[in-house]
CSV table of C-alpha atoms in Angstrom, one decimal:
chain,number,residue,atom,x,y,z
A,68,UNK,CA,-50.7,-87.4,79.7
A,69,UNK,CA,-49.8,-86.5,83.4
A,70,UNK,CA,-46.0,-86.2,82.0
A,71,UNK,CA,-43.7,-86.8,85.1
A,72,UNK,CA,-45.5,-86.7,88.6
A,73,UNK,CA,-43.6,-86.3,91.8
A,74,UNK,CA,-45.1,-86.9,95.4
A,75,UNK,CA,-45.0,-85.4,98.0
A,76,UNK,CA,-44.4,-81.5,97.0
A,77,UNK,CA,-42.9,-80.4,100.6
A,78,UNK,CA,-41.6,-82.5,103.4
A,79,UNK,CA,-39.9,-82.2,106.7
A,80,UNK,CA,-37.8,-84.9,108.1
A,81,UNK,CA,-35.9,-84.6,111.5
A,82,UNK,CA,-32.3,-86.0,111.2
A,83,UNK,CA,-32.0,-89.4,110.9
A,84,UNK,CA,-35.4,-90.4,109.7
A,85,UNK,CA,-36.2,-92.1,106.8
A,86,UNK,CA,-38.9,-91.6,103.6
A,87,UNK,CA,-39.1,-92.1,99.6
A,88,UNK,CA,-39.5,-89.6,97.3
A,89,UNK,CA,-42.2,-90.9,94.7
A,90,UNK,CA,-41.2,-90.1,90.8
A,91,UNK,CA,-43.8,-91.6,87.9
A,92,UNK,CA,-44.2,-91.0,84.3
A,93,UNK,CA,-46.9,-92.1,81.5
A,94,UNK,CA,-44.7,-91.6,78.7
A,95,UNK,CA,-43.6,-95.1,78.7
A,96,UNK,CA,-39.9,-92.9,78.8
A,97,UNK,CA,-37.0,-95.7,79.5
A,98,UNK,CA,-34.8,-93.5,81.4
A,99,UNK,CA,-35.3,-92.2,84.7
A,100,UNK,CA,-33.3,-89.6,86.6
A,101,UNK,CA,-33.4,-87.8,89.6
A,102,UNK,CA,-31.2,-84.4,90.3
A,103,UNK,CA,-31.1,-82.3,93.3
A,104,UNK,CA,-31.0,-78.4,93.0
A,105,UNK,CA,-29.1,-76.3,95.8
A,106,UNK,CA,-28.9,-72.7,95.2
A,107,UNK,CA,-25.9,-71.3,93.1
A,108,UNK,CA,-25.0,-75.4,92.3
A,109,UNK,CA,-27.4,-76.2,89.8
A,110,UNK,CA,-28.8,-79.4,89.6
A,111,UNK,CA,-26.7,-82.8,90.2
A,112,UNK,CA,-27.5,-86.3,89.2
A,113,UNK,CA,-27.9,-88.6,91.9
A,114,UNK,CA,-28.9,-91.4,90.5
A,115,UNK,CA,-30.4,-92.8,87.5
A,116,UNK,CA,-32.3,-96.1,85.3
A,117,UNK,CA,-32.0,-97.0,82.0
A,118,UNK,CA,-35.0,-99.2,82.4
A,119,UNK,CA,-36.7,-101.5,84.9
A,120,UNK,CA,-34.7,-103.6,87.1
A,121,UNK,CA,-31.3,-101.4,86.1
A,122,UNK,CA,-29.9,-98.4,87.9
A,123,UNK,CA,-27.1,-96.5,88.5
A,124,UNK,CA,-25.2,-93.8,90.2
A,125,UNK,CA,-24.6,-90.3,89.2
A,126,UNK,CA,-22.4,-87.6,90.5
A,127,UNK,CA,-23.8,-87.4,94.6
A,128,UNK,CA,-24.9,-91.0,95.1
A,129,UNK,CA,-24.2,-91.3,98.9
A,130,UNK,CA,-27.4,-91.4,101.1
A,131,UNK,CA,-29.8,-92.2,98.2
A,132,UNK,CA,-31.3,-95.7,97.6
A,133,UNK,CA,-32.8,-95.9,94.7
A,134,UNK,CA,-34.9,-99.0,92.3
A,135,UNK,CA,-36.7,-99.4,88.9
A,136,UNK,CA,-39.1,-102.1,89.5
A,137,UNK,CA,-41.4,-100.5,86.4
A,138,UNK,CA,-41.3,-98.7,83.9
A,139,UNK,CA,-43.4,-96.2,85.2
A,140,UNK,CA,-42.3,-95.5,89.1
A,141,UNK,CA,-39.1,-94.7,90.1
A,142,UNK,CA,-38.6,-94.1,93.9
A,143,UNK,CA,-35.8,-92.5,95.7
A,144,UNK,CA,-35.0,-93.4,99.5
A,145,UNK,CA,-33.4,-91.2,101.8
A,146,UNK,CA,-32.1,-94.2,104.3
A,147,UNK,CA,-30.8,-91.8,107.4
A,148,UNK,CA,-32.0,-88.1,106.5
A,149,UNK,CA,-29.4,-85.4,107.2
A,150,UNK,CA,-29.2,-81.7,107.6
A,151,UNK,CA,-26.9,-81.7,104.0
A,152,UNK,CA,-30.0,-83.5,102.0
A,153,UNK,CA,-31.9,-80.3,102.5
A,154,UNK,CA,-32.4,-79.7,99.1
A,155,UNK,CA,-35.1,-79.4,95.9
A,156,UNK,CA,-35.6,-82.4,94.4
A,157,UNK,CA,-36.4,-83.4,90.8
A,158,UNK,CA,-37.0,-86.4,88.6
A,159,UNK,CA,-36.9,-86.5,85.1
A,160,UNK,CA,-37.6,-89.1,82.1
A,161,UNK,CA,-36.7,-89.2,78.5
A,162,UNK,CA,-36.9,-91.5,75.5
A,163,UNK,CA,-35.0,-94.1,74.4
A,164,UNK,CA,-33.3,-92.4,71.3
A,165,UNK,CA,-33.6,-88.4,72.3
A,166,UNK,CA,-31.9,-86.1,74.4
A,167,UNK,CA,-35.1,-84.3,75.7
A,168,UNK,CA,-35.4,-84.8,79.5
A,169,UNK,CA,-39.2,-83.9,80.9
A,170,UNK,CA,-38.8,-82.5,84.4
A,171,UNK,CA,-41.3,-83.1,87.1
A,172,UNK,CA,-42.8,-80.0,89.7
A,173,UNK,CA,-39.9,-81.1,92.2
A,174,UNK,CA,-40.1,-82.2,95.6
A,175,UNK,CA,-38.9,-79.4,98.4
A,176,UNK,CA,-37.4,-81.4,101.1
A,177,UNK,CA,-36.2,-79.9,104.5
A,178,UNK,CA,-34.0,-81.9,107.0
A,179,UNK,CA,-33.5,-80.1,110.7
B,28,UNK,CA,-16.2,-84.7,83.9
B,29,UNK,CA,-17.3,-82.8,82.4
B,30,UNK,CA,-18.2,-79.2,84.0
B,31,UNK,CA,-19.8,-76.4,82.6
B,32,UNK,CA,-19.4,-73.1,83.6
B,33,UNK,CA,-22.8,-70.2,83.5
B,34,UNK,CA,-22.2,-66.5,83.2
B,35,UNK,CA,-23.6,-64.1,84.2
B,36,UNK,CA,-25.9,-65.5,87.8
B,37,UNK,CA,-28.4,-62.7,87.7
B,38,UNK,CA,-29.4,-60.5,84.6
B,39,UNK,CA,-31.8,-57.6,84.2
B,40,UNK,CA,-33.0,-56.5,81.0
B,41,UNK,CA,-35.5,-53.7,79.9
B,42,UNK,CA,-38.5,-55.5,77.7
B,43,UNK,CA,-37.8,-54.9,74.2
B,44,UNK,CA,-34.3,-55.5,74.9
B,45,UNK,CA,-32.1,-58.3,74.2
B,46,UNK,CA,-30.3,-60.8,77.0
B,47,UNK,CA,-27.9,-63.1,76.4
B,48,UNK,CA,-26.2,-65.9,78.6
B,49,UNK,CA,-23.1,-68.1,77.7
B,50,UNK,CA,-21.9,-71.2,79.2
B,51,UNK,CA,-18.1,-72.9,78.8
B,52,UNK,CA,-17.6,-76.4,78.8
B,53,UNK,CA,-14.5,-78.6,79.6
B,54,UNK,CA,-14.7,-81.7,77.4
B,55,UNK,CA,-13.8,-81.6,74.3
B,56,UNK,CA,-15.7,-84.6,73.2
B,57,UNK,CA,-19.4,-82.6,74.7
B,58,UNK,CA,-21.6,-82.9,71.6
B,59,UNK,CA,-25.1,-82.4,73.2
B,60,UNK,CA,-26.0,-79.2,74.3
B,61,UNK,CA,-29.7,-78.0,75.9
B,62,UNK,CA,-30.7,-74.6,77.9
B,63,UNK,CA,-33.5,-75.3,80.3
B,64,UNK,CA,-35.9,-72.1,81.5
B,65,UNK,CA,-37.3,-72.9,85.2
B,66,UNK,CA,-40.2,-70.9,86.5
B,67,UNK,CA,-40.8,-70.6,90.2
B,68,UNK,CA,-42.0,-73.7,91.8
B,69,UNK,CA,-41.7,-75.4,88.8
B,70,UNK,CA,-39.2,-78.3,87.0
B,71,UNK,CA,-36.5,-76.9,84.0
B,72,UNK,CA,-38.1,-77.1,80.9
B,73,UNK,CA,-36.2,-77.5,77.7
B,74,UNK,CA,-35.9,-74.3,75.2
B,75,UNK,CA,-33.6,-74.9,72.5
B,76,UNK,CA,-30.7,-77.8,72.2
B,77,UNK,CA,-28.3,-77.7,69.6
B,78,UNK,CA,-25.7,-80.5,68.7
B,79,UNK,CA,-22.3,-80.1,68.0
B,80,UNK,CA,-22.5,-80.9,64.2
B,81,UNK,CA,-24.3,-77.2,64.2
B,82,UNK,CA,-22.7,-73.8,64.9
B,83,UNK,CA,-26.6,-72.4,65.6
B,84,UNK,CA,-30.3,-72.9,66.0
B,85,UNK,CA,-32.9,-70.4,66.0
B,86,UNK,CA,-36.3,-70.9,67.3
B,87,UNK,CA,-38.4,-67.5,66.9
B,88,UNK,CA,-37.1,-65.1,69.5
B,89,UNK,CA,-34.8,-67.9,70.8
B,90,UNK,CA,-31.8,-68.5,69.4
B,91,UNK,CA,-28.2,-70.3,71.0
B,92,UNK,CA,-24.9,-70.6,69.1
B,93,UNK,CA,-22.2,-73.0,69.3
B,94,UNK,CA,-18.5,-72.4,69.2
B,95,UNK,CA,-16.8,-76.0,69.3
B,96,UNK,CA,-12.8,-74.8,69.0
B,97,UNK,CA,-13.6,-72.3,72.1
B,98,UNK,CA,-16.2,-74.5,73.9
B,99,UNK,CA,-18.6,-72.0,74.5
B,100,UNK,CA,-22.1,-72.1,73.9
B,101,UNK,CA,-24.9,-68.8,74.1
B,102,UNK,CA,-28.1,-68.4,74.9
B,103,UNK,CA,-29.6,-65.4,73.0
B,104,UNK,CA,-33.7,-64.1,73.3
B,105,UNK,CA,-34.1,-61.1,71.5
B,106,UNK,CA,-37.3,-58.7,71.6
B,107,UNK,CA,-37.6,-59.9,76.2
B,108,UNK,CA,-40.9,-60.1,77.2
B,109,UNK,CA,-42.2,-60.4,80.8
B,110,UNK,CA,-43.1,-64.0,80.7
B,111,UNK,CA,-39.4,-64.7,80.0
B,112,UNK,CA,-38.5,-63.7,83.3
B,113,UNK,CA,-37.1,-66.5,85.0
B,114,UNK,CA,-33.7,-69.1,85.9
B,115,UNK,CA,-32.2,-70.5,82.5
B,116,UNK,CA,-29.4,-73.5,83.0
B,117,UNK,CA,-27.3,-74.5,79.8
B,118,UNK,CA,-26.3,-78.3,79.9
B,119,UNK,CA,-23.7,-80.4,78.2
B,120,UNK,CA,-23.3,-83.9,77.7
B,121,UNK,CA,-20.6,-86.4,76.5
B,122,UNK,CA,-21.4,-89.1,73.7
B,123,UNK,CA,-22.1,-92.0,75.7
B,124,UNK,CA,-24.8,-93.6,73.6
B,125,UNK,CA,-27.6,-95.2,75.8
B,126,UNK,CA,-26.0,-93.5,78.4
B,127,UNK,CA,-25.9,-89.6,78.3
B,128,UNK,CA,-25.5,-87.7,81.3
B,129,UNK,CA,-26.2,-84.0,81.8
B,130,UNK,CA,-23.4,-82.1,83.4
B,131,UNK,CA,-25.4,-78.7,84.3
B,132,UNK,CA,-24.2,-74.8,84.8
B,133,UNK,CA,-25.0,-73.3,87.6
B,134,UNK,CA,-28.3,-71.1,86.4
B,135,UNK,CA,-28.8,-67.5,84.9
B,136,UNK,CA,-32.0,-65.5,87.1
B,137,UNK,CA,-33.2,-63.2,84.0
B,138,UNK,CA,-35.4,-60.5,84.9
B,139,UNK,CA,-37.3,-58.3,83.0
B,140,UNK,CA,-37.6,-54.5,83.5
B,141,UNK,CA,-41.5,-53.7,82.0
């Protein structure tokens, strides 16, 4: 198993562009999350799935778009990239039934 | 919320030597609790979780310890080696079955002194 795979590893948007962050996982895992890390905040829940077609906000929703068409993918959109979405991302997955949440390498994502 | 609070942000320990990290939590009703260990460049991993029906859990040289009436959790690694050099968060989460949510501290950077 790959685990939890995350594309691209590093990107720089210029304010006001757009792009997806891609998140998959071969774990057939039902939920799907995605956090952002900031130095000295930890990591925050921006938005999350409980399975396809069914998603829902966390605790910094605002600028993220996010859907579940499959079990497997679960994309995050940045519509109108801003300087405050600098940031590390990461997506996650767990089991239906257990607590453990599988991280993926993260995503560092720049915005000038 | 929930919010958690992570003490201390940076800790240095000579190898051999024991660390330990404690987290506070807000909600009463918390009964999930998990300490991640990040490595540079690379996602949390889980260590240890412990529930709230149980006041510890050991795991070798890992161990964490649960006190419900002062809502403090620990993190304890005895006998450090170099390879556990690196940022450890401590999570909570509030019964919300089908629906937990992980409120996360702020992170621990552990170093350790060879």
């Amino acid at each position: 198993n790959a685990g939890v795979t995350q594309t691209p590893k590093f990107q720089v948007l210029k304010t006001g562009q757009s792009m997806t962050l891609q998140c998959a996982q071969d774990m057939n895992h039902e939920y799907m999350s995605w956090y952002r890390q900031d130095p000295g905040m930890g990591l925050r829940l921006i938005h999350y799935s409980v399975g396809a077609g069914i998603t829902d906000q966390g605790e910094v929703p605002n600028g993220y778009n996010v859907s579940r068409s499959t079990t497997e993918d679960f994309p995050l959109r940045l519509l109108s990239a801003a300087p405050s979405q600098t940031s590390v991302y990461f997506c996650a997955s767990r089991k239906r039934g257990s607590y453990e949440q599988y991280f993926g390498p993260g995503t560092r994502l720049t915005v000038t | 919320g929930e919010n958690v609070e992570q003490h201390p942000s940076t800790l240095s320990v000579q190898e051999g030597d024991s660390a330990v990290i404690k987290c506070t939590y807000s909600d009463s009703a918390s009964n999930y609790f998990p300490w991640y260990k990040q490595e540079l460049g690379k996602g949390p991993q889980l260590i240890i979780d412990i529930r709230s029906n149980v006041g510890e859990k050991k795991d070798q040289r890992i161990a964490v310890t649960l006190n419900k009436t002062a809502k403090h959790f620990s993190l304890h690694i005895t006998e450090t080696q170099p390879e556990d050099s690196a940022v450890y968060f401590c999570a909570a989460s509030l019964p919300n079955f089908g629906n937990e949510k992980l409120t996360f501290g702020t992170g621990t950077r552990l170093t350790i002194i060879p």
